[in-house]
PDB file of C-alpha atoms in Angstrom:
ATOM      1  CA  UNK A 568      21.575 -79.297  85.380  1.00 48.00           C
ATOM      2  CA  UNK A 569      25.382 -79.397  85.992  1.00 62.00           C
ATOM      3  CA  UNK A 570      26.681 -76.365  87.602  1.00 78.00           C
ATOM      4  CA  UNK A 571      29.229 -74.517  85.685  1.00 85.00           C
ATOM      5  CA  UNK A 572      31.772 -72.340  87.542  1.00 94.00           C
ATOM      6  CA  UNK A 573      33.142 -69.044  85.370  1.00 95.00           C
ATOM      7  CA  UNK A 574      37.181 -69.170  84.796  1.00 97.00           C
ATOM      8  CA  UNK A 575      36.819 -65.799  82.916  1.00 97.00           C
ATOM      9  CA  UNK A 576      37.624 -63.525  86.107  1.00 97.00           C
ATOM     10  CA  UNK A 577      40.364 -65.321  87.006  1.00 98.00           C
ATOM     11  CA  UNK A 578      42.227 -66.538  83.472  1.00 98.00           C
ATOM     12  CA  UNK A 579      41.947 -62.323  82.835  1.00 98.00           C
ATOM     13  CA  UNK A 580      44.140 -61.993  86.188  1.00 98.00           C
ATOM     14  CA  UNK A 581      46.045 -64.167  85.694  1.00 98.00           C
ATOM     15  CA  UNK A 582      46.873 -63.177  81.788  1.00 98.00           C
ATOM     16  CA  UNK A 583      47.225 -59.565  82.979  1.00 98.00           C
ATOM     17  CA  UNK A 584      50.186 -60.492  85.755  1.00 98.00           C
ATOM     18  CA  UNK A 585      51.945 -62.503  82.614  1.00 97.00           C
ATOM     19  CA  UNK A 586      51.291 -59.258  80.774  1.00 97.00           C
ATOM     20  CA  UNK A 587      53.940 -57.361  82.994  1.00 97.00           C
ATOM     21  CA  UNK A 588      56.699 -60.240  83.407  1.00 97.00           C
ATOM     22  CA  UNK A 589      59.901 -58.756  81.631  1.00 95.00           C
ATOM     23  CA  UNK A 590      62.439 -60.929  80.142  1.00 94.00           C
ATOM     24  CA  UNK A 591      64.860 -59.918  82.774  1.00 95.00           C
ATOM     25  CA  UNK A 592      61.737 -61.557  86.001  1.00 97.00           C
ATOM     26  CA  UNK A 593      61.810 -64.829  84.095  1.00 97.00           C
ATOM     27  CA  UNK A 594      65.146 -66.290  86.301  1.00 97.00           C
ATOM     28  CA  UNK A 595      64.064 -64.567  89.330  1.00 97.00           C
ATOM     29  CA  UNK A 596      62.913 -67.127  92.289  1.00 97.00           C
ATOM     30  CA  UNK A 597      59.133 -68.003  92.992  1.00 96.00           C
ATOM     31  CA  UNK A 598      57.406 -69.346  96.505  1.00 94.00           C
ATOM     32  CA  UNK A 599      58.052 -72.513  94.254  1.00 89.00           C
ATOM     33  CA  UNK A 600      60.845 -73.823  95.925  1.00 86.00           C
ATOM     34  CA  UNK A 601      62.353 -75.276  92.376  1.00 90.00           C
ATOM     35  CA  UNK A 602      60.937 -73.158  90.245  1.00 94.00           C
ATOM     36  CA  UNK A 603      62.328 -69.997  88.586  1.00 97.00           C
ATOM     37  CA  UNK A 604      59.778 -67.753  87.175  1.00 98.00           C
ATOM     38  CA  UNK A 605      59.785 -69.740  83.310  1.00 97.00           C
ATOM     39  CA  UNK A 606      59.360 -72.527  84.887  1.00 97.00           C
ATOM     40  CA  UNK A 607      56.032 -71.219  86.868  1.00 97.00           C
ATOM     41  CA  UNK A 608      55.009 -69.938  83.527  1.00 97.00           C
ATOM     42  CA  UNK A 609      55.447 -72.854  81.964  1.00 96.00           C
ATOM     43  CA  UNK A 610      53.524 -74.982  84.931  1.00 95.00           C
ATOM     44  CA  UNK A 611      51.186 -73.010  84.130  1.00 97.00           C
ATOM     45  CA  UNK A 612      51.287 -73.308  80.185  1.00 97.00           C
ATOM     46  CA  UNK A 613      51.287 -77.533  80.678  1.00 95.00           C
ATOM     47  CA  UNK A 614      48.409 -77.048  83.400  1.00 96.00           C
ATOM     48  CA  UNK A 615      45.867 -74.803  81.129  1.00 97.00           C
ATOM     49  CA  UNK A 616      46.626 -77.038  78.267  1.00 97.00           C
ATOM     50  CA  UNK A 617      45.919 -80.391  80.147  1.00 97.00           C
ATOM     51  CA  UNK A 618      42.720 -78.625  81.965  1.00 98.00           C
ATOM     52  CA  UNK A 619      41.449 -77.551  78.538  1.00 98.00           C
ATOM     53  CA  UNK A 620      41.652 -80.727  77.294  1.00 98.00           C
ATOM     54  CA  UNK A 621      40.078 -82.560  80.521  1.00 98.00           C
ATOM     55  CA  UNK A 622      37.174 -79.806  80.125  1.00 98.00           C
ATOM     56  CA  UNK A 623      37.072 -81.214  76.404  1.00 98.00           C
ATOM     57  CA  UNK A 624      37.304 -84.858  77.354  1.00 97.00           C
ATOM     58  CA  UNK A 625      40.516 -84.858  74.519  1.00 95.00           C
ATOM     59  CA  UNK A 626      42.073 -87.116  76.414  1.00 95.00           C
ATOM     60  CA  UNK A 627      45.744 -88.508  75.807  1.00 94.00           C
ATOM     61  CA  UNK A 628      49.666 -87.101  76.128  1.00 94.00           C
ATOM     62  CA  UNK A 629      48.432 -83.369  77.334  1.00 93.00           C
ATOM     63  CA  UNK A 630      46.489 -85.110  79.968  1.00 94.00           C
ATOM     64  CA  UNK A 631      48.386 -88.282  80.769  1.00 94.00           C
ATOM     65  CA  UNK A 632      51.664 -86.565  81.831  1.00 89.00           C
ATOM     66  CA  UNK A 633      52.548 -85.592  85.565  1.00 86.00           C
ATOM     67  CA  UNK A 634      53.169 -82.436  86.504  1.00 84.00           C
ATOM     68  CA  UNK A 635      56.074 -83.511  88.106  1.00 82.00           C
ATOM     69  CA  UNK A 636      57.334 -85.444  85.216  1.00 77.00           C
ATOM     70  CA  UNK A 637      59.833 -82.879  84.177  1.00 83.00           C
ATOM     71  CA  UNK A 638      60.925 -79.091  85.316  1.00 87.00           C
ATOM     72  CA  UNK A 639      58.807 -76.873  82.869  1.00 91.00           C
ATOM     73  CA  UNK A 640      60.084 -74.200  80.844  1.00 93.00           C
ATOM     74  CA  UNK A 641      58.959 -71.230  78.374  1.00 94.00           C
ATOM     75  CA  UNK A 642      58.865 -71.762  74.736  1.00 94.00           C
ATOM     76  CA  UNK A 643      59.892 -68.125  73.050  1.00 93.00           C
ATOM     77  CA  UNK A 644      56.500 -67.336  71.666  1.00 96.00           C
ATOM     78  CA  UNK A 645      55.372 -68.033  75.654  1.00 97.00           C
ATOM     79  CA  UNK A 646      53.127 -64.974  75.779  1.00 96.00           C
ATOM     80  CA  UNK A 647      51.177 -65.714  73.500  1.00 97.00           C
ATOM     81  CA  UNK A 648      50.855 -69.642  74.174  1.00 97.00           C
ATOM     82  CA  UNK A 649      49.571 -68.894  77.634  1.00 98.00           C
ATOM     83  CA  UNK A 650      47.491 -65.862  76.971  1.00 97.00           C
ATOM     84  CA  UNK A 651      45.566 -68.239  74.236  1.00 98.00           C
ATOM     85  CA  UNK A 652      45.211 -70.999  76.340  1.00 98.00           C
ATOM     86  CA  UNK A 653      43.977 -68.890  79.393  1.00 98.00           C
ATOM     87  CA  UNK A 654      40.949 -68.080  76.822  1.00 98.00           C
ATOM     88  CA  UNK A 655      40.600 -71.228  75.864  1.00 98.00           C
ATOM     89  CA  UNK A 656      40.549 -72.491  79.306  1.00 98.00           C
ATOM     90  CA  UNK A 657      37.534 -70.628  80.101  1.00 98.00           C
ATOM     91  CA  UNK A 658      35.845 -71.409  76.881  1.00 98.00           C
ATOM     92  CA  UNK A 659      36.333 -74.671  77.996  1.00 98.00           C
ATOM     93  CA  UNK A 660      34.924 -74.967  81.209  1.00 98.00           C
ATOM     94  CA  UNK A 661      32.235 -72.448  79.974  1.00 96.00           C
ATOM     95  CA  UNK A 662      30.663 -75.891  78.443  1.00 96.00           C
ATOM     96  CA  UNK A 663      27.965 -77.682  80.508  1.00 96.00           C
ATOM     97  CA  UNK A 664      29.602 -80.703  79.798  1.00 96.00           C
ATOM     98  CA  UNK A 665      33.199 -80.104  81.157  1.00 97.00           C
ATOM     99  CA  UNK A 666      31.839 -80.996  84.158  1.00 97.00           C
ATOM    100  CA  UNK A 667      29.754 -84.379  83.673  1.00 97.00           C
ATOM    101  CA  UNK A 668      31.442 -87.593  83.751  1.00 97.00           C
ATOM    102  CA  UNK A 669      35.272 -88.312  84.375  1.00 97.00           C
ATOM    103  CA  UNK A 670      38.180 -86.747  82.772  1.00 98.00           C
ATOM    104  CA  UNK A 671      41.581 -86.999  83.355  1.00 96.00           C
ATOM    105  CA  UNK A 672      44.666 -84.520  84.040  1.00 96.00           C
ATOM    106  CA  UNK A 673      48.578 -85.152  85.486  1.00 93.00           C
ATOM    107  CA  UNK A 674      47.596 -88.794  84.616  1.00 94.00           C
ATOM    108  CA  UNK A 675      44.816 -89.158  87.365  1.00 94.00           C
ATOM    109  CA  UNK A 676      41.349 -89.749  86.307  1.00 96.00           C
ATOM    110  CA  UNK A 677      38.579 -87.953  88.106  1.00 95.00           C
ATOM    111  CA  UNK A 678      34.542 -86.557  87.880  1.00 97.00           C
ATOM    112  CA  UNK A 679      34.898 -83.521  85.576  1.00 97.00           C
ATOM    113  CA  UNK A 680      33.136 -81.509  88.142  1.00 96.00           C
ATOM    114  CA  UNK A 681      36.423 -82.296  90.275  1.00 95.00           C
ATOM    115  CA  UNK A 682      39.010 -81.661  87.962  1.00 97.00           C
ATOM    116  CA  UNK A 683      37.154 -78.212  87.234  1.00 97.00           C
ATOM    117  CA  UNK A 684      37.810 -77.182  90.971  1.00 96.00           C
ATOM    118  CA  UNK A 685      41.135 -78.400  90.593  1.00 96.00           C
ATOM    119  CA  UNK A 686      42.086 -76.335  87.428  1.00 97.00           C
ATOM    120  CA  UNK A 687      40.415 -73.364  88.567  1.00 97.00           C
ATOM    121  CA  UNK A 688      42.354 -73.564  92.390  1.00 97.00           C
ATOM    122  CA  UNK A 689      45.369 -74.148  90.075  1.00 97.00           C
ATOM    123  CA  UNK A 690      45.555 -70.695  88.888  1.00 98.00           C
ATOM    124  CA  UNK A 691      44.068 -68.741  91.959  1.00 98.00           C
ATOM    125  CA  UNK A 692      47.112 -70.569  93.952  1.00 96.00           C
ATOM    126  CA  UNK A 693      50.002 -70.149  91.103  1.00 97.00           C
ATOM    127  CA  UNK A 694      48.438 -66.609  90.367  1.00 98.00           C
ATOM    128  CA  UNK A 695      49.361 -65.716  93.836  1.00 97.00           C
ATOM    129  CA  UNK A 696      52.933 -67.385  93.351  1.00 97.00           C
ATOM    130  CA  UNK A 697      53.137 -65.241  90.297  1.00 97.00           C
ATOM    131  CA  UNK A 698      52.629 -62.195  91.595  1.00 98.00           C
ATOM    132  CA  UNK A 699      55.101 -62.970  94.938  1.00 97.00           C
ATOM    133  CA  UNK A 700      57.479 -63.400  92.554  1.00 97.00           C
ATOM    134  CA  UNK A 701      57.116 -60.556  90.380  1.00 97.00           C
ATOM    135  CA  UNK A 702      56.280 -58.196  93.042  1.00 97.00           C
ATOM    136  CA  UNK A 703      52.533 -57.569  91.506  1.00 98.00           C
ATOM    137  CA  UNK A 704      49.236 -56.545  92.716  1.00 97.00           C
ATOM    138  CA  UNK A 705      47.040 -60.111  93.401  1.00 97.00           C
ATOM    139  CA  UNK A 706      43.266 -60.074  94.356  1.00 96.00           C
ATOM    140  CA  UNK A 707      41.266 -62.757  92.669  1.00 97.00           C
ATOM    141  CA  UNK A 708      37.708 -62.502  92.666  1.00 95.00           C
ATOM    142  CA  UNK A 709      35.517 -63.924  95.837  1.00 94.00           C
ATOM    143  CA  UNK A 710      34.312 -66.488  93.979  1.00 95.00           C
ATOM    144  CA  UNK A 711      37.704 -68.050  92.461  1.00 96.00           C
ATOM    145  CA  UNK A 712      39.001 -67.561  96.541  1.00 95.00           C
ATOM    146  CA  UNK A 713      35.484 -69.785  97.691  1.00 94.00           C
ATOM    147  CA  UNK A 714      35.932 -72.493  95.376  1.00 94.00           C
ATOM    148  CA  UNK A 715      39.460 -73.058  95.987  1.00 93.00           C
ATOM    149  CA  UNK A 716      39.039 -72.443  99.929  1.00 90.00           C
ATOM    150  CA  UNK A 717      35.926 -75.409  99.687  1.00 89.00           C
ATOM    151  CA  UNK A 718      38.426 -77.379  97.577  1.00 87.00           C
ATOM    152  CA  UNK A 719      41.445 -77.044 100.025  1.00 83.00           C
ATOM    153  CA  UNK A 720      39.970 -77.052 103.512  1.00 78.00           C
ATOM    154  CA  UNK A 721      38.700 -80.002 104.417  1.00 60.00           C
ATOM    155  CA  UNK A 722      41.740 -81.668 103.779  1.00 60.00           C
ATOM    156  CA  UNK A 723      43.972 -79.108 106.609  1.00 54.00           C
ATOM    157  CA  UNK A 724      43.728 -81.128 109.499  1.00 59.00           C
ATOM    158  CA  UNK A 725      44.148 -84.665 106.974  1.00 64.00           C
ATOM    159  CA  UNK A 726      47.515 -86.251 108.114  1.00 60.00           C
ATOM    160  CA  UNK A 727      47.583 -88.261 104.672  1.00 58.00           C
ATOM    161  CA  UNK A 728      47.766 -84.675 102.759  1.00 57.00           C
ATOM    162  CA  UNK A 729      50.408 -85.945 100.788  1.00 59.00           C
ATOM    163  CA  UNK A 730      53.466 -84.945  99.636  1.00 60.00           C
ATOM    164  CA  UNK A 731      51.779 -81.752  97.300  1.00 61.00           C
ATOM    165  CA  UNK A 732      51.379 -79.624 100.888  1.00 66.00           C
ATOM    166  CA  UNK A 733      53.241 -78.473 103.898  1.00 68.00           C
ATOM    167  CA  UNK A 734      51.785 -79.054 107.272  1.00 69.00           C
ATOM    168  CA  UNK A 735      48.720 -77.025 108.286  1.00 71.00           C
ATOM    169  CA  UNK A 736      49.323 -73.608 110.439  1.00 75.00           C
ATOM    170  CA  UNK A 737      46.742 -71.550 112.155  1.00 81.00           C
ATOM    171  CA  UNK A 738      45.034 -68.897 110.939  1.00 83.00           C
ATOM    172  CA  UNK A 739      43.493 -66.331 112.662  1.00 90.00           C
ATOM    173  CA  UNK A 740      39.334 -66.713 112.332  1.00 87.00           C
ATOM    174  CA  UNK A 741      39.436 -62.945 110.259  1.00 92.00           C
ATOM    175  CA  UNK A 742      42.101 -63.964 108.315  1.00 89.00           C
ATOM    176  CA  UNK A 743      41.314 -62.947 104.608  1.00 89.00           C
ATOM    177  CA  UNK A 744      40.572 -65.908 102.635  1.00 86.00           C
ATOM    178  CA  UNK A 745      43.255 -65.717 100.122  1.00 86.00           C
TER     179      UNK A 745
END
């Protein structure tokens, strides 16, 4: 049996932080050092869309593109958009089968039980951005916090991080683990 990890804690979070973005938050700056607020929330629109589909195995244009192909932006209806796709996120990675064999997302092709990690790190770490930026309340759910700390860690002290993180910095051994 293929373990399964729940998105529903985290998608709700997440969802309820969008929930309290005003029009007048979407230009303000993020800890996304090009990114204004839209263009976190629509990151984040392109990355549950792509991660839904890799859960699905649909793969083509939603899963082939980088997420560094272009700056991302809100459509109008954006509220909507993301709060649907947060669901169906979760629905998707609710599936046994999300997580056997490969998939693909950003263009990359890797073992769906990877790319579920990946997704669900995703929105713990732009969750977190989100609520910097908006001034909001964050505290994901232990579980969320474990699999993105398992995901992350080992590669700290990796000189050949790549170009997606800074360097490493201590942290204190009762640091929390967000």
């Amino acid at each position: 049996m293929t373990e399964t990890i729940d998105f529903t804690a985290q998608t709700r979070l997440v969802a309820r932080l969008a929930a309290r973005i005003g029009d007048g938050e979407l230009e303000a700056p993020t800890p996304c050092e090009r990114y204004r607020v839209r263009h976190l929330l629509g990151h984040l629109i392109g990355l549950t869309t792509a991660f839904r589909d890799a859960a699905r195995k649909n793969l083509g244009p939603t899963t082939d593109t980088s997420p560094t192909a272009a700056l991302p932006d809100v459509p109008a209806d954006w509220r909507g958009v993301l709060d649907r796709n947060l669901a169906e996120l979760a629905a998707a990675w609710h599936s046994p089968a999300a997580w056997q064999g490969e998939t693909r997302a950003g263009g990359v092709d890797l073992p769906g039980a990877i790319a579920g990690r990946v997704a669900l790190n995703e929105l713990v770490l732009h969750g977190w951005d989100l609520a910097r930026a908006t001034g909001q309340p964050y505290a994901p759910d232990a579980a969320s916090l474990g699999v993105s700390y398992a995901l992350l860690a080992p590669s700290a002290d990796d000189p050949g991080r790549g170009p997606l993180f800074g360097p490493a910095v201590p942290v204190p051994d009762d640091a929390p683990l967000l």
